[in-house]
Short mmCIF file of C-alpha atoms in Angstrom, two decimals:
data_model
loop_
_atom_site.label_atom_id
_atom_site.label_comp_id
_atom_site.label_asym_id
_atom_site.label_seq_id
_atom_site.Cartn_x
_atom_site.Cartn_y
_atom_site.Cartn_z
CA UNK A 30 0.00 0.00 0.00
CA UNK A 31 2.89 2.36 0.68
CA UNK A 32 3.69 2.43 -3.05
CA UNK A 33 0.34 4.13 -3.73
CA UNK A 34 1.03 7.07 -1.40
CA UNK A 35 2.44 10.52 -2.14
CA UNK A 36 5.84 11.35 -0.61
CA UNK A 37 4.23 13.32 2.26
CA UNK A 38 1.67 10.57 2.95
CA UNK A 39 4.39 7.93 2.96
CA UNK A 40 6.59 9.94 5.33
CA UNK A 41 3.72 10.18 7.81
CA UNK A 42 2.85 6.49 7.43
CA UNK A 43 6.33 5.15 8.17
CA UNK A 44 7.43 7.65 10.81
CA UNK A 45 9.34 6.17 13.74
CA UNK A 46 8.63 9.16 16.01
CA UNK A 47 6.90 8.14 19.26
CA UNK A 48 4.37 10.94 18.85
CA UNK A 49 3.38 12.73 15.65
CA UNK A 50 0.83 15.17 14.27
CA UNK A 51 -0.37 14.78 10.68
CA UNK A 52 -2.08 17.87 9.26
CA UNK A 53 -4.43 16.59 6.57
CA UNK A 54 -6.75 18.96 4.73
CA UNK A 55 -9.89 17.95 2.82
CA UNK A 56 -9.25 15.58 -0.06
CA UNK A 57 -5.64 14.98 1.01
CA UNK A 58 -5.94 11.20 1.36
CA UNK A 59 -6.24 11.27 5.13
CA UNK A 60 -8.00 7.91 5.44
CA UNK A 61 -5.51 6.21 3.13
CA UNK A 62 -2.67 7.58 5.25
CA UNK A 63 -4.25 6.36 8.51
CA UNK A 64 -4.80 2.89 7.04
CA UNK A 65 -1.27 2.79 5.63
CA UNK A 66 0.17 3.86 8.99
CA UNK A 67 -1.83 1.17 10.76
CA UNK A 68 -0.68 -1.52 8.33
CA UNK A 69 2.94 -0.37 8.59
CA UNK A 70 2.81 -0.51 12.40
CA UNK A 71 1.20 -3.97 12.40
CA UNK A 72 3.84 -5.25 9.99
CA UNK A 73 6.66 -3.86 12.13
CA UNK A 74 6.31 -6.69 14.68
CA UNK A 75 4.07 -9.80 14.92
CA UNK A 76 2.86 -8.86 18.41
CA UNK A 77 2.22 -5.18 17.68
CA UNK A 78 -1.28 -3.93 18.45
CA UNK A 79 -2.93 -0.64 17.49
CA UNK A 80 -5.99 1.36 18.51
CA UNK A 81 -7.79 3.78 16.19
CA UNK A 82 -10.13 6.41 17.62
CA UNK A 83 -12.80 8.16 15.54
CA UNK A 84 -15.62 10.59 16.28
CA UNK A 85 -18.42 8.70 14.54
CA UNK A 86 -19.46 5.09 14.15
CA UNK A 87 -19.56 5.50 10.37
CA UNK A 88 -15.91 6.62 10.33
CA UNK A 89 -14.96 3.66 12.54
CA UNK A 90 -16.83 1.29 10.21
CA UNK A 91 -15.10 2.74 7.14
CA UNK A 92 -11.63 2.39 8.66
CA UNK A 93 -12.39 -1.14 9.83
CA UNK A 94 -13.58 -2.13 6.36
CA UNK A 95 -10.50 -0.60 4.75
CA UNK A 96 -8.27 -2.65 7.05
CA UNK A 97 -10.23 -5.81 6.22
CA UNK A 98 -9.86 -5.06 2.49
CA UNK A 99 -6.09 -4.86 2.99
CA UNK A 100 -6.22 -8.30 4.67
CA UNK A 101 -4.56 -7.24 7.91
CA UNK A 102 -4.80 -9.21 11.15
CA UNK A 103 -7.76 -7.34 12.68
CA UNK A 104 -7.44 -9.29 15.94
CA UNK A 105 -4.61 -6.89 16.71
CA UNK A 106 -6.70 -3.79 16.00
CA UNK A 107 -9.26 -1.93 18.14
CA UNK A 108 -11.33 0.63 16.22
CA UNK A 109 -14.10 2.74 17.75
CA UNK A 110 -15.27 6.12 18.94
CA UNK A 111 -14.00 7.64 22.19
CA UNK A 112 -17.21 6.52 23.89
CA UNK A 113 -17.22 3.02 22.43
CA UNK A 114 -13.61 2.32 23.36
CA UNK A 115 -14.11 3.82 26.82
CA UNK A 116 -17.11 1.56 27.39
CA UNK A 117 -14.98 -1.46 26.44
CA UNK A 118 -12.19 -0.39 28.80
CA UNK A 119 -14.54 0.15 31.74
CA UNK A 120 -16.31 -3.16 31.14
CA UNK A 121 -12.93 -4.85 30.86
CA UNK A 122 -11.96 -3.51 34.29
CA UNK A 123 -14.66 -5.63 35.90
CA UNK A 124 -17.41 -3.01 36.12
CA UNK A 125 -20.90 -4.18 35.31
CA UNK A 126 -21.71 -1.67 32.62
CA UNK A 127 -23.13 -2.02 29.13
CA UNK A 128 -24.58 0.12 26.36
CA UNK A 129 -28.09 -0.29 27.79
CA UNK A 130 -26.97 1.67 30.85
CA UNK A 131 -26.30 4.78 28.74
CA UNK A 132 -28.92 7.49 28.48
CA UNK A 133 -30.03 8.97 25.19
CA UNK A 134 -30.17 12.69 24.41
CA UNK A 135 -33.87 13.03 25.24
CA UNK A 136 -33.42 11.11 28.47
CA UNK A 137 -30.62 13.49 29.39
CA UNK A 138 -33.02 16.41 29.02
CA UNK A 139 -35.46 14.79 31.43
CA UNK A 140 -32.76 14.10 34.01
CA UNK A 141 -31.42 17.64 33.68
CA UNK A 142 -34.85 19.23 34.09
CA UNK A 143 -35.42 17.13 37.18
CA UNK A 144 -32.03 18.23 38.56
CA UNK A 145 -33.05 21.85 37.98
CA UNK A 146 -36.29 21.32 39.91
CA UNK A 147 -34.55 19.69 42.86
CA UNK A 148 -32.05 22.47 43.53
CA UNK A 149 -31.85 26.24 43.61
CA UNK A 150 -31.43 26.67 39.84
CA UNK A 151 -33.06 29.95 38.78
CA UNK A 152 -31.79 30.29 35.23
CA UNK A 153 -33.11 28.84 31.96
CA UNK A 154 -32.94 25.28 30.73
CA UNK A 155 -30.54 26.39 27.98
CA UNK A 156 -28.15 27.76 30.61
CA UNK A 157 -28.37 24.44 32.47
CA UNK A 158 -27.70 22.49 29.28
CA UNK A 159 -24.64 24.61 28.49
CA UNK A 160 -23.29 24.05 32.01
CA UNK A 161 -23.77 20.29 31.61
CA UNK A 162 -22.10 20.29 28.18
CA UNK A 163 -19.12 22.21 29.58
CA UNK A 164 -18.87 19.76 32.45
CA UNK A 165 -18.89 16.88 29.95
CA UNK A 166 -16.13 18.43 27.83
CA UNK A 167 -13.64 19.58 30.45
CA UNK A 168 -11.64 17.89 33.18
CA UNK A 169 -12.04 20.75 35.67
CA UNK A 170 -14.23 23.81 35.34
CA UNK A 171 -14.57 26.77 37.77
CA UNK A 172 -18.34 26.45 38.16
CA UNK A 173 -20.45 28.73 40.30
CA UNK A 174 -22.06 27.20 43.44
CA UNK A 175 -25.38 27.06 41.59
CA UNK A 176 -23.80 25.19 38.66
CA UNK A 177 -21.99 22.76 40.97
CA UNK A 178 -25.27 21.98 42.74
CA UNK A 179 -26.97 21.37 39.38
CA UNK A 180 -24.23 18.98 38.20
CA UNK A 181 -24.23 17.16 41.56
CA UNK A 182 -28.03 16.72 41.43
CA UNK A 183 -27.81 15.47 37.86
CA UNK A 184 -25.06 12.97 38.71
CA UNK A 185 -26.96 11.76 41.78
CA UNK A 186 -30.13 11.17 39.74
CA UNK A 187 -28.19 9.08 37.23
CA UNK A 188 -26.55 7.06 39.99
CA UNK A 189 -29.93 6.44 41.62
CA UNK A 190 -31.18 4.57 38.56
CA UNK A 191 -27.83 3.08 37.55
CA UNK A 192 -27.46 5.11 34.37
CA UNK A 193 -24.55 6.95 32.73
CA UNK A 194 -24.14 9.62 30.09
CA UNK A 195 -21.46 9.52 27.39
CA UNK A 196 -19.02 12.02 28.95
CA UNK A 197 -18.98 9.88 32.11
CA UNK A 198 -17.27 7.11 30.15
CA UNK A 199 -14.38 9.29 29.02
CA UNK A 200 -14.02 10.96 32.43
CA UNK A 201 -13.81 7.61 34.14
CA UNK A 202 -11.05 6.33 31.84
CA UNK A 203 -9.11 9.55 32.50
CA UNK A 204 -9.53 9.61 36.29
CA UNK A 205 -10.02 6.01 37.43
CA UNK A 206 -6.64 4.27 37.61
CA UNK A 207 -8.37 0.90 38.04
CA UNK A 208 -9.45 1.18 34.39
CA UNK A 209 -6.54 -0.05 32.29
CA UNK A 210 -5.71 1.78 29.04
CA UNK A 211 -6.09 0.19 25.63
CA UNK A 212 -4.07 -2.98 25.21
CA UNK A 213 -2.07 -1.57 22.33
CA UNK A 214 1.33 -0.21 21.40
CA UNK A 215 0.17 2.68 19.21
CA UNK A 216 -2.89 4.93 19.21
CA UNK A 217 -4.13 6.72 16.07
CA UNK A 218 -6.71 9.50 16.44
CA UNK A 219 -8.80 10.71 13.50
CA UNK A 220 -10.25 14.27 13.20
CA UNK A 221 -8.20 15.36 16.21
CA UNK A 222 -9.05 19.03 15.66
CA UNK A 223 -12.45 18.21 17.20
CA UNK A 224 -11.21 16.84 20.53
CA UNK A 225 -12.29 18.63 23.68
CA UNK A 226 -10.33 19.00 26.92
CA UNK A 227 -11.49 15.66 28.34
CA UNK A 228 -10.73 13.76 25.13
CA UNK A 229 -7.26 15.31 25.01
CA UNK A 230 -6.64 14.05 28.54
CA UNK A 231 -7.87 10.61 27.41
CA UNK A 232 -5.19 10.60 24.70
CA UNK A 233 -2.47 11.92 27.04
CA UNK A 234 -3.31 9.28 29.65
CA UNK A 235 -2.64 6.58 27.06
CA UNK A 236 0.60 8.31 26.05
CA UNK A 237 1.73 8.46 29.70
CA UNK A 238 1.00 4.74 29.96
CA UNK A 239 3.53 4.10 27.20
CA UNK A 240 1.44 4.11 24.00
CA UNK A 241 2.88 5.93 21.00
CA UNK A 242 0.37 8.28 19.35
CA UNK A 243 -0.43 9.73 15.96
CA UNK A 244 -3.01 12.51 15.65
CA UNK A 245 -4.48 13.24 12.22
CA UNK A 246 -6.17 16.62 12.05
CA UNK A 247 -6.89 19.78 10.11
CA UNK A 248 -7.16 22.86 12.28
CA UNK A 249 -8.75 24.69 9.34
CA UNK A 250 -11.77 22.39 9.68
CA UNK A 251 -12.39 22.91 13.37
CA UNK A 252 -16.07 23.90 13.41
CA UNK A 253 -17.22 22.40 16.71
CA UNK A 254 -16.23 25.21 19.06
CA UNK A 255 -19.85 25.36 20.22
CA UNK A 256 -19.28 21.83 21.58
CA UNK A 257 -16.08 23.00 23.28
CA UNK A 258 -13.76 21.44 20.71
CA UNK A 259 -10.23 22.77 21.28
CA UNK A 260 -9.28 23.16 17.62
CA UNK A 261 -5.73 24.36 17.05
CA UNK A 262 -5.28 24.91 20.80
CA UNK A 263 -5.74 21.18 21.42
CA UNK A 264 -3.19 20.28 18.73
CA UNK A 265 -0.62 22.65 20.20
CA UNK A 266 -1.29 21.37 23.72
CA UNK A 267 -0.75 17.83 22.45
CA UNK A 268 2.59 18.78 20.85
CA UNK A 269 3.69 20.63 23.97
CA UNK A 270 2.71 17.84 26.38
CA UNK A 271 4.52 15.13 24.40
CA UNK A 272 7.44 17.12 23.00
CA UNK A 273 9.35 16.44 20.94
CA UNK A 274 6.74 15.44 18.39
CA UNK A 275 7.09 15.19 14.62
CA UNK A 276 4.75 17.15 12.34
CA UNK A 277 3.72 16.19 8.81
CA UNK A 278 1.61 18.11 6.28
CA UNK A 279 -0.39 16.40 3.53
CA UNK A 280 -0.39 19.31 1.10
CA UNK A 281 -2.11 17.75 -1.95
CA UNK A 282 -5.85 18.24 -2.46
CA UNK A 283 -7.23 15.57 -4.80
CA UNK A 284 -10.90 16.52 -4.43
CA UNK A 285 -11.50 20.17 -5.35
CA UNK A 286 -10.93 22.36 -8.38
CA UNK A 287 -8.12 24.90 -8.42
CA UNK A 288 -10.49 27.89 -8.12
CA UNK A 289 -12.17 26.39 -5.03
CA UNK A 290 -8.78 25.72 -3.43
CA UNK A 291 -7.58 29.25 -4.25
CA UNK A 292 -10.64 30.96 -2.75
CA UNK A 293 -10.74 28.77 0.35
CA UNK A 294 -7.04 29.36 1.02
CA UNK A 295 -7.46 33.11 0.60
CA UNK A 296 -10.32 33.03 3.12
CA UNK A 297 -8.68 30.83 5.76
CA UNK A 298 -5.51 32.95 5.73
CA UNK A 299 -7.45 35.49 7.81
CA UNK A 300 -7.41 33.14 10.80
CA UNK A 301 -4.38 34.25 12.84
CA UNK A 302 -4.51 31.12 15.05
CA UNK A 303 -4.20 28.54 12.28
CA UNK A 304 -1.09 26.44 11.69
CA UNK A 305 0.49 27.79 8.48
CA UNK A 306 0.38 25.32 5.62
CA UNK A 307 0.27 25.23 1.82
CA UNK A 308 -2.42 23.36 -0.11
CA UNK A 309 -1.72 22.24 -3.69
CA UNK A 310 -4.58 21.44 -6.07
CA UNK A 311 -3.87 17.98 -7.50
CA UNK A 312 -7.32 17.13 -8.87
CA UNK A 313 -6.88 18.43 -12.41
CA UNK A 314 -10.21 20.26 -12.03
CA UNK A 315 -11.01 23.98 -12.20
CA UNK A 316 -14.33 24.59 -10.47
CA UNK A 317 -16.06 27.88 -9.72
CA UNK A 318 -17.17 29.85 -6.67
CA UNK A 319 -20.17 32.17 -6.40
CA UNK A 320 -21.33 34.03 -3.30
CA UNK A 321 -24.79 35.44 -2.55
CA UNK A 322 -25.76 37.76 0.26
CA UNK A 323 -29.33 36.89 1.27
CA UNK A 324 -31.26 39.53 3.20
CA UNK A 325 -33.07 37.00 5.40
CA UNK A 326 -33.59 33.30 5.93
CA UNK A 327 -36.60 33.09 3.62
CA UNK A 328 -34.64 34.59 0.74
CA UNK A 329 -31.76 32.21 1.40
CA UNK A 330 -34.03 29.17 1.35
CA UNK A 331 -35.79 30.37 -1.81
CA UNK A 332 -32.50 30.99 -3.61
CA UNK A 333 -31.19 27.53 -2.67
CA UNK A 334 -34.39 25.83 -3.79
CA UNK A 335 -34.62 27.68 -7.12
CA UNK A 336 -30.93 27.09 -7.88
CA UNK A 337 -31.39 23.33 -7.64
CA UNK A 338 -34.66 23.14 -9.59
CA UNK A 339 -33.22 22.90 -13.14
CA UNK A 340 -30.97 19.95 -12.21
CA UNK A 341 -31.81 18.62 -8.73
CA UNK A 342 -29.66 15.52 -9.15
CA UNK A 343 -26.49 17.59 -9.55
CA UNK A 344 -26.49 19.40 -6.21
CA UNK A 345 -25.26 18.71 -2.70
CA UNK A 346 -26.35 21.11 0.03
CA UNK A 347 -24.57 21.45 3.36
CA UNK A 348 -25.87 23.17 6.49
CA UNK A 349 -24.53 23.63 10.00
CA UNK A 350 -27.55 22.14 11.78
CA UNK A 351 -30.30 19.59 11.20
CA UNK A 352 -32.86 22.32 11.88
CA UNK A 353 -31.56 24.33 8.91
CA UNK A 354 -31.77 21.23 6.72
CA UNK A 355 -35.35 20.64 7.86
CA UNK A 356 -36.30 24.18 6.84
CA UNK A 357 -34.68 23.62 3.46
CA UNK A 358 -36.65 20.37 3.11
CA UNK A 359 -39.82 22.39 3.50
CA UNK A 360 -38.71 24.88 0.84
CA UNK A 361 -37.93 22.06 -1.59
CA UNK A 362 -41.17 20.19 -0.85
CA UNK A 363 -43.30 23.29 -1.34
CA UNK A 364 -41.79 23.68 -4.82
CA UNK A 365 -42.11 19.96 -5.70
CA UNK A 366 -38.33 19.64 -6.07
CA UNK A 367 -37.18 16.05 -5.46
CA UNK A 368 -34.42 15.56 -2.90
CA UNK A 369 -32.75 12.89 -0.80
CA UNK A 370 -31.63 13.48 2.77
CA UNK A 371 -28.74 11.22 3.69
CA UNK A 372 -29.64 10.61 7.34
CA UNK A 373 -32.60 9.55 9.49
CA UNK A 374 -33.44 13.00 10.83
CA UNK A 375 -36.94 13.09 9.33
CA UNK A 376 -39.19 13.65 12.33
CA UNK A 377 -41.49 10.77 11.47
CA UNK A 378 -38.55 8.37 11.41
CA UNK A 379 -37.31 9.55 14.79
CA UNK A 380 -38.28 7.94 18.07
CA UNK A 381 -40.43 10.86 19.15
CA UNK A 382 -42.12 11.09 15.75
CA UNK A 383 -43.04 7.41 15.99
CA UNK A 384 -44.30 8.05 19.53
CA UNK A 385 -46.48 10.89 18.24
CA UNK A 386 -48.11 8.64 15.65
CA UNK A 387 -48.70 6.00 18.31
CA UNK A 388 -50.18 8.67 20.57
CA UNK A 389 -52.59 9.76 17.84
CA UNK A 390 -53.69 6.18 17.26
CA UNK A 391 -54.19 5.66 20.98
CA UNK A 392 -56.79 8.45 20.99
CA UNK A 393 -58.82 6.58 18.40
CA UNK A 394 -58.32 2.95 19.27
CA UNK A 395 -57.82 1.66 22.81
CA UNK A 396 -55.81 -1.33 21.58
CA UNK A 397 -53.18 1.12 20.31
CA UNK A 398 -52.24 1.94 23.92
CA UNK A 399 -49.88 -1.03 23.87
CA UNK A 400 -48.26 0.39 20.72
CA UNK A 401 -47.70 3.70 22.52
CA UNK A 402 -46.23 1.90 25.50
CA UNK A 403 -43.83 0.02 23.22
CA UNK A 404 -42.82 3.29 21.56
CA UNK A 405 -42.05 4.81 24.95
CA UNK A 406 -40.04 1.76 25.95
CA UNK A 407 -38.10 1.97 22.69
CA UNK A 408 -37.38 5.62 23.41
CA UNK A 409 -36.24 4.63 26.91
CA UNK A 410 -37.95 7.76 28.18
CA UNK A 411 -38.04 7.34 31.93
CA UNK A 412 -39.22 9.51 34.77
CA UNK A 413 -37.26 9.98 37.95
CA UNK A 414 -40.36 10.15 40.14
CA UNK A 415 -42.90 7.35 40.51
CA UNK A 416 -45.07 6.48 38.79
CA UNK A 417 -43.07 6.47 35.52
CA UNK A 418 -45.98 7.78 33.45
CA UNK A 419 -44.84 9.96 30.54
CA UNK A 420 -48.17 11.58 29.57
CA UNK A 421 -49.04 12.47 33.19
CA UNK A 422 -45.75 14.16 34.06
CA UNK A 423 -45.72 18.00 33.69
CA UNK A 424 -41.98 17.98 33.05
CA UNK A 425 -42.39 15.50 30.22
CA UNK A 426 -45.25 17.60 28.84
CA UNK A 427 -42.86 20.57 28.69
CA UNK A 428 -40.38 18.40 26.79
CA UNK A 429 -43.19 17.40 24.41
CA UNK A 430 -44.06 21.06 23.81
CA UNK A 431 -40.39 21.96 23.23
CA UNK A 432 -40.01 19.12 20.77
CA UNK A 433 -43.07 20.17 18.77
CA UNK A 434 -41.94 23.82 18.70
CA UNK A 435 -38.46 22.81 17.51
CA UNK A 436 -39.69 21.17 14.30
CA UNK A 437 -40.50 23.55 11.44
CA UNK A 438 -42.60 20.88 9.70
CA UNK A 439 -45.15 21.17 12.49
CA UNK A 440 -45.19 24.97 12.40
CA UNK A 441 -46.95 24.82 9.03
CA UNK A 442 -50.09 23.42 10.65
CA UNK A 443 -53.08 25.68 10.94
CA UNK A 444 -53.48 27.43 14.28
CA UNK A 445 -56.22 25.10 15.50
CA UNK A 446 -54.30 22.00 14.45
CA UNK A 447 -51.13 23.21 16.17
CA UNK A 448 -53.03 23.91 19.39
CA UNK A 449 -54.59 20.44 19.25
CA UNK A 450 -51.16 18.90 18.79
CA UNK A 451 -49.79 20.75 21.81
CA UNK A 452 -52.77 19.59 23.84
CA UNK A 453 -52.38 15.92 22.97
CA UNK A 454 -50.70 14.87 26.23
CA UNK A 455 -53.46 16.54 28.26
CA UNK A 456 -56.16 14.94 26.09
CA UNK A 457 -54.45 11.57 26.48
CA UNK A 458 -54.43 12.07 30.25
CA UNK A 459 -58.18 12.78 30.33
CA UNK A 460 -58.99 9.96 27.94
CA UNK A 461 -56.94 7.39 29.85
CA UNK A 462 -58.52 8.47 33.16
CA UNK A 463 -62.02 8.12 31.72
CA UNK A 464 -61.07 4.80 30.16
CA UNK A 465 -59.81 3.48 33.50
CA UNK A 466 -62.99 4.66 35.22
CA UNK A 467 -65.19 2.85 32.68
CA UNK A 468 -63.30 -0.40 33.02
CA UNK A 469 -63.39 -0.53 36.83
#
């Protein structure tokens, strides 16, 4: 495989430095370099083992499949996300923990709202959520007394029911010395520009335990600051903590046209914090760039929709959030423009959307109550206080209202229909009470 690499890719793949940073821009052959480095390390000694950390399950699956295609001994490879690998390490330490003990995002909201109600929290739910996210991304944070009480209440509620959130897994690997690090000689980390403070400590703990490390990153693509990703700061902290490290730059871009590379480089040069690097267009393409300044969101959506209408199969549209994509879906649907959304974020495919349909059916047909109950079990929506009855809990009703208000598809309903939708939990409560009374 090394013969197929560029000189810069090959240098990074065969490096003998204990710790290295590979700066890999878009279209630079990052995945090929990671796979080649993994294969080179495995071939260096029969007993050598490697770990590869990714941020998404799809990236882990792709890397795993690439290794299988190269016919490597995958019994000497551990590939997974930070959370997945942390769960394996904790379970391997003798703790009785499994994926079913982890709470989902909607469950986390319910636990957090309950923690707010049990303490002296006087601020908004959004402020509480930001405090929890910061706690989950940092090793130590100078919280206010009110924030510390909120986090303590939240942690206590989880412990009461034997549940964990995802940041707990990483924090435990970092802080609990009874949890052994990965059984490997070398650790490769993909998309390292997106690591937060806690994930950086996870990497450094493995390095201090003797693992060699390779971080593959592009500080120019660090867009998760709102999730407390460290970006270039994290890469520099890594290099400082494990100095001396070796740095490589994959300068070839095989994906984009020369005009796109030129404009993007001119734009990113304005970031004074970035690591200086040169990008060379190696695609043989030209490409073009056009910019539009929309006056408002409606104009932006209209322009996007109309631009795709003549040739809808030739466009790819990116957005920063799923909510923005949902609004664009509406604009395309209203104009009968066909589209395909490459994820499962459609509200009727989501757990809560399925629960809504089950709730509607339960109002019409009593036998559908069991379907609603199954939907709630699938969602793993649980209440902290007994009885665990979702429709009868005011806190859960607030979550229901927030969910409905957050989906633009539902905002298109007529005023009366929207009010009826918001009132569904209350109507279900009255109906189920009357139903119980009639069957006594």
